[in-house]
mmCIF file of C-alpha atoms in Angstrom:
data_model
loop_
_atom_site.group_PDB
_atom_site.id
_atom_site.type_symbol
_atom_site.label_atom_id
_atom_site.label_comp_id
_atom_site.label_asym_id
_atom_site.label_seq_id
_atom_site.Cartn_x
_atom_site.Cartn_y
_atom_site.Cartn_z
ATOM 1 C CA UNK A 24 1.751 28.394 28.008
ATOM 2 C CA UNK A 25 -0.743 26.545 30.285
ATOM 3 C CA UNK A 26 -3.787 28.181 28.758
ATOM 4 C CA UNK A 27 -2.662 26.728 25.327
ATOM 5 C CA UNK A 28 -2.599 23.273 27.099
ATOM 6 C CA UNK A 29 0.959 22.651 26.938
ATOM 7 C CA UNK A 30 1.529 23.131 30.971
ATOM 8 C CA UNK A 31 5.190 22.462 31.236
ATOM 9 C CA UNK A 32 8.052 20.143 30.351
ATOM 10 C CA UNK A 33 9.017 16.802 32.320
ATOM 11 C CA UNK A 34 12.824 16.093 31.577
ATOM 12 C CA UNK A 35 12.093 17.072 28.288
ATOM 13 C CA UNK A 36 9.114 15.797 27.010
ATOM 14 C CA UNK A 37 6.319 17.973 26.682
ATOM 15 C CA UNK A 38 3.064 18.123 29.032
ATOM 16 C CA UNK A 39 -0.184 18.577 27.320
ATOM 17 C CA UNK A 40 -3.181 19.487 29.656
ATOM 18 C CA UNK A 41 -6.452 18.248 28.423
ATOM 19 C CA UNK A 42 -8.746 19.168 31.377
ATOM 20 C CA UNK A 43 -10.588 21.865 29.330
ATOM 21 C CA UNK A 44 -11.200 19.142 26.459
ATOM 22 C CA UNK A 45 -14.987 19.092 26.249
ATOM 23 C CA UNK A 46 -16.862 17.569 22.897
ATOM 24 C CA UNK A 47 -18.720 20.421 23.143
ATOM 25 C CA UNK A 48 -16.401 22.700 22.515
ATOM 26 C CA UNK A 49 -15.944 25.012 19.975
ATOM 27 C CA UNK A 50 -12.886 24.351 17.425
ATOM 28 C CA UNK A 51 -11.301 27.470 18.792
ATOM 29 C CA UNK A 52 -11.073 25.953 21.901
ATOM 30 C CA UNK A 53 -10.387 22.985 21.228
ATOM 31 C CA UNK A 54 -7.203 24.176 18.656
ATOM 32 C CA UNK A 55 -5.651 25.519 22.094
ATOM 33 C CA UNK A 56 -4.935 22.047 23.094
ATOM 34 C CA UNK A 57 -4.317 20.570 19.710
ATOM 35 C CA UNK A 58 -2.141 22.928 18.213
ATOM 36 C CA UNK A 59 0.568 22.171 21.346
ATOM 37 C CA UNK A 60 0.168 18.443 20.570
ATOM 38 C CA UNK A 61 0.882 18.200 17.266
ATOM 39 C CA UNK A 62 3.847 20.369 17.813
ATOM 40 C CA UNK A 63 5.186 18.175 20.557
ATOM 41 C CA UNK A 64 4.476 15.309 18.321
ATOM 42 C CA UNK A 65 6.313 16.871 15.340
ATOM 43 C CA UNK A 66 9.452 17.591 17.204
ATOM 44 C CA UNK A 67 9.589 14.891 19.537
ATOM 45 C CA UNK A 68 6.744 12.597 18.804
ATOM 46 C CA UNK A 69 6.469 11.859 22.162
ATOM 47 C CA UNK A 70 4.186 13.962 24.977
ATOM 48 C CA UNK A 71 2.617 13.246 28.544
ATOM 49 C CA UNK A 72 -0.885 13.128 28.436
ATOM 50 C CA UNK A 73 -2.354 14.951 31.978
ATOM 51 C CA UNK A 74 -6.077 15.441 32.812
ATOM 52 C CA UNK A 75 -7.085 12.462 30.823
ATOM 53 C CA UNK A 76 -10.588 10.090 30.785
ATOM 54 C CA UNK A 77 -8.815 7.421 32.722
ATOM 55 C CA UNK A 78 -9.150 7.684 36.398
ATOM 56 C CA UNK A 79 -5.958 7.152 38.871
ATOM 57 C CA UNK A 80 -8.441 4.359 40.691
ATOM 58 C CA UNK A 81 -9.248 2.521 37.425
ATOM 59 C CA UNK A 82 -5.291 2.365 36.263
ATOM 60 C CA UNK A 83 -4.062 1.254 39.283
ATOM 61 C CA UNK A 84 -6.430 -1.320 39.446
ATOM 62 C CA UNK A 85 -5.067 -2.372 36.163
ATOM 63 C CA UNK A 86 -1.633 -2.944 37.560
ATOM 64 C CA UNK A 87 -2.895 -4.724 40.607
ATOM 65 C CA UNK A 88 -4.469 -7.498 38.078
ATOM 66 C CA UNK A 89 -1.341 -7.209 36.077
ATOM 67 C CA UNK A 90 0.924 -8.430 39.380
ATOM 68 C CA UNK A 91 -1.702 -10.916 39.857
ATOM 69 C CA UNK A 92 -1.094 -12.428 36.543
ATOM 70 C CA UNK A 93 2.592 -11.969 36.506
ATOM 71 C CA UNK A 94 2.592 -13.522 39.897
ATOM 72 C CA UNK A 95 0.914 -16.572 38.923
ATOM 73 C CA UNK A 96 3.666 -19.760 38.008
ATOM 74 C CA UNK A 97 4.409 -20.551 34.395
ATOM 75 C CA UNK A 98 2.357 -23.591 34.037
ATOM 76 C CA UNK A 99 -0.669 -21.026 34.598
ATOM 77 C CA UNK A 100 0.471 -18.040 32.838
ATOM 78 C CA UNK A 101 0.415 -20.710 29.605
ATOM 79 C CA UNK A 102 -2.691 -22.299 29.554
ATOM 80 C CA UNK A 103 -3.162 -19.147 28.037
ATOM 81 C CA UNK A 104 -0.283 -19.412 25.447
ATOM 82 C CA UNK A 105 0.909 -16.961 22.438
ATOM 83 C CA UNK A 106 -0.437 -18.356 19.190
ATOM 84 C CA UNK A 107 2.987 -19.810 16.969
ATOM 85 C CA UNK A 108 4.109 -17.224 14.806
ATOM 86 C CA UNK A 109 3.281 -13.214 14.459
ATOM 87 C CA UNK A 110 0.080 -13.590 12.570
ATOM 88 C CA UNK A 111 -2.269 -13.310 15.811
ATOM 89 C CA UNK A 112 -0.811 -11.364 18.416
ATOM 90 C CA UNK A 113 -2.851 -12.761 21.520
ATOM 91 C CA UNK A 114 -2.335 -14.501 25.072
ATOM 92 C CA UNK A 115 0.798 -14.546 27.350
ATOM 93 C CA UNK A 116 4.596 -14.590 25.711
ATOM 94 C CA UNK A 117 7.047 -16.476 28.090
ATOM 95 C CA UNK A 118 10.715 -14.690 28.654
ATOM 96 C CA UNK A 119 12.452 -14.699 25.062
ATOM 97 C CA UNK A 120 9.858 -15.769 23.175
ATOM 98 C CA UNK A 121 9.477 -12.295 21.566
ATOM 99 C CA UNK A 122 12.217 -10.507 20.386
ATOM 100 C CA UNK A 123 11.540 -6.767 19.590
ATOM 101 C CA UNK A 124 13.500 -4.522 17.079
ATOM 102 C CA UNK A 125 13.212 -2.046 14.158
ATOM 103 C CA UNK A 126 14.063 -4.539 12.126
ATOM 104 C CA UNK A 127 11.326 -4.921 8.930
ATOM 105 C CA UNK A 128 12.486 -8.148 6.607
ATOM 106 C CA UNK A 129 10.693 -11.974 6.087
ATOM 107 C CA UNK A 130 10.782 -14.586 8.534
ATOM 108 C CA UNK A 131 12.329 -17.096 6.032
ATOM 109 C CA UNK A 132 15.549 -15.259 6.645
ATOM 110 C CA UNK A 133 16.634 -17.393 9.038
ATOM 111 C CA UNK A 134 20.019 -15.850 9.622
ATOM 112 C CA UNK A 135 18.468 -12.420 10.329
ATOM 113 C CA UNK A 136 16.258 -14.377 12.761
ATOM 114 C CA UNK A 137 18.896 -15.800 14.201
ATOM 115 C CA UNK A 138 21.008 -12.617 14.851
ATOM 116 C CA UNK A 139 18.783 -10.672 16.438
ATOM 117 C CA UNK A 140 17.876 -13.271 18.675
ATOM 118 C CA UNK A 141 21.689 -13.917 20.234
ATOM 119 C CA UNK A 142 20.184 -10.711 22.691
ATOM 120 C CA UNK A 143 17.460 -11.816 24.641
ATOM 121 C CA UNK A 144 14.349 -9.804 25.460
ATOM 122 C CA UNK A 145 14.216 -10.501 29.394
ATOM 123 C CA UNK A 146 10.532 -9.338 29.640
ATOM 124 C CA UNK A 147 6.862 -11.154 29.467
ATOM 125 C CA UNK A 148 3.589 -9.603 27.749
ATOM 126 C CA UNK A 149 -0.320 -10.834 27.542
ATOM 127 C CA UNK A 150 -1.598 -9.310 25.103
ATOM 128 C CA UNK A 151 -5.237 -8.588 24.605
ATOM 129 C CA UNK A 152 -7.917 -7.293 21.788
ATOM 130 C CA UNK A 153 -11.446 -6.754 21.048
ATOM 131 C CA UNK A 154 -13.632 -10.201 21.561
ATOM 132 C CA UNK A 155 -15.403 -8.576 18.315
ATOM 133 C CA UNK A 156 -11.924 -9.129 16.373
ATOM 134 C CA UNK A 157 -12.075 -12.450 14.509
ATOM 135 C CA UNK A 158 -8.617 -12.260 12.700
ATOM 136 C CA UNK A 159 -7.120 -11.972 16.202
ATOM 137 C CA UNK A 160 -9.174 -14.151 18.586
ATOM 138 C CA UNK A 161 -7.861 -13.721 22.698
ATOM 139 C CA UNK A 162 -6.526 -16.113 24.350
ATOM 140 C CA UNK A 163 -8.110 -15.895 28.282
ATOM 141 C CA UNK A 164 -6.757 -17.656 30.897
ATOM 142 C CA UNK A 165 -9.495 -20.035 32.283
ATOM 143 C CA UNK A 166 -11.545 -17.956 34.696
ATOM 144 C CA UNK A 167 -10.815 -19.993 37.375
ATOM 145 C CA UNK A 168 -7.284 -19.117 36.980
ATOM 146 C CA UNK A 169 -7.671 -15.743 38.038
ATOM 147 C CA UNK A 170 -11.778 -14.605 38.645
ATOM 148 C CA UNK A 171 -12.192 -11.401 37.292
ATOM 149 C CA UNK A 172 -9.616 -10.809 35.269
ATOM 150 C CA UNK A 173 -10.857 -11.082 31.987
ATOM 151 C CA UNK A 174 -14.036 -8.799 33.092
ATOM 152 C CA UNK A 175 -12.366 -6.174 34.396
ATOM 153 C CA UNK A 176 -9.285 -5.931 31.282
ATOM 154 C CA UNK A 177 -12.178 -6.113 29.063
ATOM 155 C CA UNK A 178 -13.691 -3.111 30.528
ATOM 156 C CA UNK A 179 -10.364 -1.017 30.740
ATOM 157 C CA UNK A 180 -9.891 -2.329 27.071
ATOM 158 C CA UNK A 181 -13.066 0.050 25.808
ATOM 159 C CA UNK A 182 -12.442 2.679 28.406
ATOM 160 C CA UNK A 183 -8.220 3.343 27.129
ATOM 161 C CA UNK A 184 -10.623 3.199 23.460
ATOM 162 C CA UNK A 185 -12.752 6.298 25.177
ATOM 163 C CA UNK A 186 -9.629 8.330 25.915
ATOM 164 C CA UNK A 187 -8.002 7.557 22.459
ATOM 165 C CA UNK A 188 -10.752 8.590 20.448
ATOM 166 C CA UNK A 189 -10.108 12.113 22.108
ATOM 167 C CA UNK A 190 -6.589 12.235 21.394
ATOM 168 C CA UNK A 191 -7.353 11.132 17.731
ATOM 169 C CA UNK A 192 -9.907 14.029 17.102
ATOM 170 C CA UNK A 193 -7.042 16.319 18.681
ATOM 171 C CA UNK A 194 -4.526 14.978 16.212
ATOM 172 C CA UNK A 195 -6.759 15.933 13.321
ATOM 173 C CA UNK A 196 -7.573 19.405 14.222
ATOM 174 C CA UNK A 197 -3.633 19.942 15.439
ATOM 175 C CA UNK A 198 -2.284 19.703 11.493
ATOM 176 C CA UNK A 199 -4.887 21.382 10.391
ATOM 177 C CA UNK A 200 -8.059 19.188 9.321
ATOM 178 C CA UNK A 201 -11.167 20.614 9.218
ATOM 179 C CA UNK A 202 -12.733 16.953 10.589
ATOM 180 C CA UNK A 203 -11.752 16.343 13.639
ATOM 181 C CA UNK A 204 -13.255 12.813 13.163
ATOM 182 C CA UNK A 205 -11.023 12.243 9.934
ATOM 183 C CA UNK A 206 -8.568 9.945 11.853
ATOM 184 C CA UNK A 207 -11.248 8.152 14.122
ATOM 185 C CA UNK A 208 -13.135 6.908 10.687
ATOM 186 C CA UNK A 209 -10.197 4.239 9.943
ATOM 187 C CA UNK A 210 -10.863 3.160 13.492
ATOM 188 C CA UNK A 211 -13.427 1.318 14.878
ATOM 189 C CA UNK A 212 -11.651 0.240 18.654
ATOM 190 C CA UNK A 213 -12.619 -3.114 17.546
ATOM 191 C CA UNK A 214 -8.478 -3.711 16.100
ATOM 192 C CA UNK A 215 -6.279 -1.867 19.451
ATOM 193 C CA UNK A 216 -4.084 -4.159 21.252
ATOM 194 C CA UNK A 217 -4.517 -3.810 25.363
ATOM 195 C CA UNK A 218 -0.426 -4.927 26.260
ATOM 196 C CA UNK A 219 0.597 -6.012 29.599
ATOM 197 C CA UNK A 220 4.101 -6.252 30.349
ATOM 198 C CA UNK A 221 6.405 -6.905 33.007
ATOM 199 C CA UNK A 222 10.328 -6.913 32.988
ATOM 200 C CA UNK A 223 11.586 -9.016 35.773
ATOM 201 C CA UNK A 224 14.597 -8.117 38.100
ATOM 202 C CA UNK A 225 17.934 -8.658 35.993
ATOM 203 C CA UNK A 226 21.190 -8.211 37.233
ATOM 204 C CA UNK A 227 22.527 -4.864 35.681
ATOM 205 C CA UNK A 228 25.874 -5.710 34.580
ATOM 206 C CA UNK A 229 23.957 -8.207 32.341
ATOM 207 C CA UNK A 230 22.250 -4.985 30.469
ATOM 208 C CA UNK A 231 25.071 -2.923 30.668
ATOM 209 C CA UNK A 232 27.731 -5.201 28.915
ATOM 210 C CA UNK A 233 24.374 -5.826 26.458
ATOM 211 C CA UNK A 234 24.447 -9.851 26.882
ATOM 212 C CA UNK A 235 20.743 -9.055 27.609
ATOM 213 C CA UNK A 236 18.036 -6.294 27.133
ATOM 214 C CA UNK A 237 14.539 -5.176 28.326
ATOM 215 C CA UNK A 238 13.507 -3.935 25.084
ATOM 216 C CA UNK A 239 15.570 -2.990 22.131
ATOM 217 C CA UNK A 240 14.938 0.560 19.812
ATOM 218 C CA UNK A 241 11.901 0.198 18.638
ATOM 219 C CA UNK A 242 8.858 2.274 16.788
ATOM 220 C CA UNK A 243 5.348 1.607 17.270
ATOM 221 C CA UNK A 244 3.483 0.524 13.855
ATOM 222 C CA UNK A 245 0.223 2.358 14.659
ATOM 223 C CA UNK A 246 -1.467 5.150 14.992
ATOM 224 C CA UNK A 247 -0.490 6.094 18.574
ATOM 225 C CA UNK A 248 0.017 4.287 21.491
ATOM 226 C CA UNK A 249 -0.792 5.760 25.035
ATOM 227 C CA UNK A 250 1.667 3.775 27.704
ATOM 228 C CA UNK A 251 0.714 3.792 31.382
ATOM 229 C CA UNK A 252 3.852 2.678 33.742
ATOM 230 C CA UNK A 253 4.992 2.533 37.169
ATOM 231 C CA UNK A 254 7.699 4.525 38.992
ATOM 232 C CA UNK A 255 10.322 2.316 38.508
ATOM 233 C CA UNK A 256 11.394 4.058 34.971
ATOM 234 C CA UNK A 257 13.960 2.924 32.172
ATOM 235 C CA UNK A 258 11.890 3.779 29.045
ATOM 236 C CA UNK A 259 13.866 6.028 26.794
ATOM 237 C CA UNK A 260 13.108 8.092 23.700
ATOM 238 C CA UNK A 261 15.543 8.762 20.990
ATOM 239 C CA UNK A 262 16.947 13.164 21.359
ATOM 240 C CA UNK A 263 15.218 14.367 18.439
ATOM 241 C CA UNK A 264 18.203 16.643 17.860
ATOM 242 C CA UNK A 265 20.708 14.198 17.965
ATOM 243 C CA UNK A 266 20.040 10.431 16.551
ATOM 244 C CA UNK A 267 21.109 7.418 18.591
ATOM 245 C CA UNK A 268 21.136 9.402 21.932
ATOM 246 C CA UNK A 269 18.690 8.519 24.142
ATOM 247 C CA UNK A 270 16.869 10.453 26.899
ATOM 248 C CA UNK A 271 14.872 9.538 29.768
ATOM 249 C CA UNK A 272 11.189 9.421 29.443
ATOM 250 C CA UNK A 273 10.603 9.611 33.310
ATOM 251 C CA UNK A 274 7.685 8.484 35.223
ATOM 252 C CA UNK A 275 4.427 11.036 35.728
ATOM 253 C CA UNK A 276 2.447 10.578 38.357
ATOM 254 C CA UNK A 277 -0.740 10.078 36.325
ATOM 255 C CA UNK A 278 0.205 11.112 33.489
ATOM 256 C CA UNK A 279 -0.121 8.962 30.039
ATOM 257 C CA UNK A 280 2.784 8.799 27.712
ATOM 258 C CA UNK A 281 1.836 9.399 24.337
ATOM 259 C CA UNK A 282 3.521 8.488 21.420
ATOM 260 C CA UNK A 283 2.763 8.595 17.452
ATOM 261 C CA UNK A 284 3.120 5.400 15.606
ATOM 262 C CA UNK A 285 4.758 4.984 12.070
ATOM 263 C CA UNK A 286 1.482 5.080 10.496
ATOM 264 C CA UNK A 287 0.453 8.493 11.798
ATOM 265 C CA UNK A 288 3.612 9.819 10.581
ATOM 266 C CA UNK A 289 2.484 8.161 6.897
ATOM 267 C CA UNK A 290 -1.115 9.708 7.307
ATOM 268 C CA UNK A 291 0.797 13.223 8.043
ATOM 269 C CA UNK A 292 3.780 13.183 5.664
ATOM 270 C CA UNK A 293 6.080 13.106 8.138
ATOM 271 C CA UNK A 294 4.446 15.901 9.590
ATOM 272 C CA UNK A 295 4.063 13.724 13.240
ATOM 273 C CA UNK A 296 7.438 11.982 14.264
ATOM 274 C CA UNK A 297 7.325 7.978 15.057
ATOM 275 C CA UNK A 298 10.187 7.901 17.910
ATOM 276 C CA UNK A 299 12.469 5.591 18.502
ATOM 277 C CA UNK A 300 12.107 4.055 22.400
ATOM 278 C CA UNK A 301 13.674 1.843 24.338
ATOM 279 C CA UNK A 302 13.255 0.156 28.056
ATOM 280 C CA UNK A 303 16.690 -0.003 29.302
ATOM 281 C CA UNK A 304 18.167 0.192 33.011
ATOM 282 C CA UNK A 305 16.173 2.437 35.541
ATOM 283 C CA UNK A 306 17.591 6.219 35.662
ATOM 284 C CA UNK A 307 18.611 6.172 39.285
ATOM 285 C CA UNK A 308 20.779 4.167 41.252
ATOM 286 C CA UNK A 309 18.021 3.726 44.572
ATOM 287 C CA UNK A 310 16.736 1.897 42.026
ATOM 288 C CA UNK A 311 18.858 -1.079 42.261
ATOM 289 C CA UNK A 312 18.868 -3.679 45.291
ATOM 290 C CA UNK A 313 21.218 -6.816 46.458
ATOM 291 C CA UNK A 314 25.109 -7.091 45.750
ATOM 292 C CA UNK A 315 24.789 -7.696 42.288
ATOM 293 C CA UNK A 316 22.687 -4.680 41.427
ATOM 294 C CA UNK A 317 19.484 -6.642 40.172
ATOM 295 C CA UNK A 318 17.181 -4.412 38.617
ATOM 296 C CA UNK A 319 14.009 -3.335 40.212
ATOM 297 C CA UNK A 320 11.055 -5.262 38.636
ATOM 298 C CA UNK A 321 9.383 -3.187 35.866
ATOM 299 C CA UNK A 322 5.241 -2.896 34.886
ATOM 300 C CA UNK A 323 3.718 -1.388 32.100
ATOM 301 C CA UNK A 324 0.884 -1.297 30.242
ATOM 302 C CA UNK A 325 0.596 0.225 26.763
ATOM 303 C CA UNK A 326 -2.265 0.569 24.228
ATOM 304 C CA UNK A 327 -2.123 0.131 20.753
ATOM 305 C CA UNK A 328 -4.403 2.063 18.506
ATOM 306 C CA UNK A 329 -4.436 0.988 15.079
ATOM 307 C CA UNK A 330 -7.144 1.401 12.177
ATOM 308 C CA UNK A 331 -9.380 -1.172 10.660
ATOM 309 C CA UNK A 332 -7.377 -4.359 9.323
ATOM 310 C CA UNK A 333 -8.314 -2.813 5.325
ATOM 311 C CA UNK A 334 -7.919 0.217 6.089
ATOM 312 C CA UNK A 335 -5.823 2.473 3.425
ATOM 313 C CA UNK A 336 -3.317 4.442 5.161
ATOM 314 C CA UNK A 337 -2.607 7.442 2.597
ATOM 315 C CA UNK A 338 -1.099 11.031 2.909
ATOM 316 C CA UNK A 339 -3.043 13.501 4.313
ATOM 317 C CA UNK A 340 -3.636 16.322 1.193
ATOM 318 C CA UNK A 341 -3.068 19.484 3.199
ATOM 319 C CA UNK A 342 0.437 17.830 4.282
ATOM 320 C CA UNK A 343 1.194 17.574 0.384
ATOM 321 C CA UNK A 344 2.525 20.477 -1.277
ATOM 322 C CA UNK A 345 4.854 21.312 -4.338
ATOM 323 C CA UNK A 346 7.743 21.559 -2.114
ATOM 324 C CA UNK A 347 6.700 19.244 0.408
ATOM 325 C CA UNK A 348 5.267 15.831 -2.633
ATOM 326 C CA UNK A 349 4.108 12.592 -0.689
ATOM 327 C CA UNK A 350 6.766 10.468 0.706
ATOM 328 C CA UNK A 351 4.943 7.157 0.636
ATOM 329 C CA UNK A 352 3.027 4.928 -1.363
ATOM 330 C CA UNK A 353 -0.687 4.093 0.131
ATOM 331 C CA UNK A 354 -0.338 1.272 2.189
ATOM 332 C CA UNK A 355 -2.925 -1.401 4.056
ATOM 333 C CA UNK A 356 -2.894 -1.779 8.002
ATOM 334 C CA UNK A 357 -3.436 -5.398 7.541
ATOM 335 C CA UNK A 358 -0.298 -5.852 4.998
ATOM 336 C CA UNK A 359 2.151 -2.944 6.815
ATOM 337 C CA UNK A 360 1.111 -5.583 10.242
ATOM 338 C CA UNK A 361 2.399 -8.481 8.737
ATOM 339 C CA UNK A 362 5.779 -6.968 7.437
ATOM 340 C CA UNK A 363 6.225 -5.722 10.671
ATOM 341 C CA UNK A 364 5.426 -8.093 12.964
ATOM 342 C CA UNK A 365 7.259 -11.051 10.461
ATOM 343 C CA UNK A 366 10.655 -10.394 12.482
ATOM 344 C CA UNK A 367 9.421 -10.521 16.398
ATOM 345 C CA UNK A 368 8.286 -14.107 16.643
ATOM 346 C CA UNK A 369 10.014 -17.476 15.163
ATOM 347 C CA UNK A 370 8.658 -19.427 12.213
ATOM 348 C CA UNK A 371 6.507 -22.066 13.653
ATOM 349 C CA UNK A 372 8.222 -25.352 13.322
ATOM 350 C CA UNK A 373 5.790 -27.385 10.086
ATOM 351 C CA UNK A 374 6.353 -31.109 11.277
ATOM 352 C CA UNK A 375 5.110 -33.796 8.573
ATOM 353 C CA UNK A 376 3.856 -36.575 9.148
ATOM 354 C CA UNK A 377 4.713 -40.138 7.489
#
């Protein structure tokens, strides 16, 4: 199977090799690595990425500026503060102020809010985009804050962009398109989210009898998202054989985790399988410390891929068929955003003045 780039399985998931990935290559060749990942992605919808663009020195770098950051105290960490709201998605997000679920409704339903919020997310995130994106402007920390930061995550930024225009080409040829670059024409790099998150140490009985989580089952709303994350483990995907088990998507030493996002599952007619995940207690018990079990602290960084804010996200026609009609209406990245998003942050608070 290694020669067809699918080298072996990791508790489950499926590896796809791409060191013999080469622009240059013929379609042939290049359908020996594609055809494996769109079949992983249509069974499981989630595959490790080995042999990548991004070098083991460059990513770990990344995680040493994302300790840095997460090390700094809170007064720092918010001069740099989420925008009110889920419109712009930018800047650091304190412990419970984002509260992440499946959940698609309007943030004037306040009781909805208010339910899925009596769970607390015990994790914080800076998130960071394209300084080319007006509708969502970053939010840097001051430079003197932490020199070099915003340099070098600007950098790995445009390189994760590199290693995701591969994988979109490869998604294209793997259900059969005869342009490889359909996919990468909604995208222009300019609209990916760069994520950095950490999940402090938690007791574990506090996850276990649910009075808290790390991250609750979730799909991505992009195209795909490629995750990079310690060895400390605890993210999960949903068996595809059996829904609302979950299975362990363990650590690969450098290895990217790959998953579609609901929108490439749109574009393919179901074809490509958005996943259910979750980040929930580590798999092993070494990896708990002190009398009451706290948690080992978790790092991870994923990258969100996502097309042009107008782009039209429509069905693929050679995954239409008599027997197999379209399943869903066109819809705009900028509008599907929104009605996602509307759930994960509060209302901000409209004070008038007198």
């Amino acid at each position: 199977m290694g020669s067809f780039g699918v080298a072996r399985e990791h508790g489950g998931v499926p590896v796809i090799d791409f060191a013999t990935w080469k622009s240059s290559n013929s379609q042939e060749e290049k359908q020996k690595i594609a055809s494996p990942l769109a079949k992983a992605c249509a069974t499981v919808g989630f595959v490790y990425i080995i042999n990548h663009l991004l070098p083991h020195e460059k990513v770990t770098e990344a995680f040493a500026w994302s300790k840095k950051l997460f090390d700094l105290g809170q007064e720092q960490k918010k001069l740099a503060p989420h925008p009110p709201g889920h419109v712009v998605h930018r800047g650091y997000s304190w412990p419970g102020l984002e509260k992440v679920s499946n959940s698609m409704g309007d943030e004037e339903d306040t009781e909805l809010v208010k339910q899925l919020r009596k769970v607390s997310d015990i994790k914080e995130s800076y998130e960071i985009g394209s300084d080319n994106y007006a509708e969502q402007p970053n939010v840097w920390l001051p430079n003197d804050v932490l020199p070099g930061f915003r340099d070098f995550m600007t950098r790995f930024y445009w390189d994760s962009w590199e290693n995701a225009k591969m994988i979109l080409k490869a998604m294209a040829i793997g259900i059969g398109l005869d342009d490889e670059d359909y996919f990468l024409r909604y995208h222009s790099g300019h609209e990916n989210q760069l994520r950095l998150l950490h999940y402090p140490s938690v007791p574990a009985a506090k996850i276990e009898d649910e009075s808290v989580t790390r991250m609750a089952p979730h799909s991505d709303w992009g195209s795909i998202t490629m995750l990079f994350q310690d060895d400390c483990g605890g993210l999960q995907i949903e068996n595809p054989c059996i829904q609302g088990e979950f299975i362990a998507a363990e650590p690969l030493q450098n290895a990217i985790v790959l998953n579609v996002g609901d929108l490439l599952q749109r574009w393919s007619n179901d074809t490509l399988k958005s996943s259910l995940h979750r980040v929930t207690l580590p798999p092993r018990q070494d990896r708990f410390t002190g009398n009451d079990k706290l948690t080992r602290a978790r790092y991870s960084i994923p990258y969100f891929v996502a097309p042009m804010e107008k782009a039209v996200i429509e069905t693929v026609q050679n995954c239409v068929s008599e027997k197999n009609p379209a399943r869903y209406k066109p819809i705009r990245w900028d509008e599907y955003r929104l009605m996602r998003g509307s759930m994960q942050y509060e209302k901000p608070v409209t004070t008038i003045s007198t």
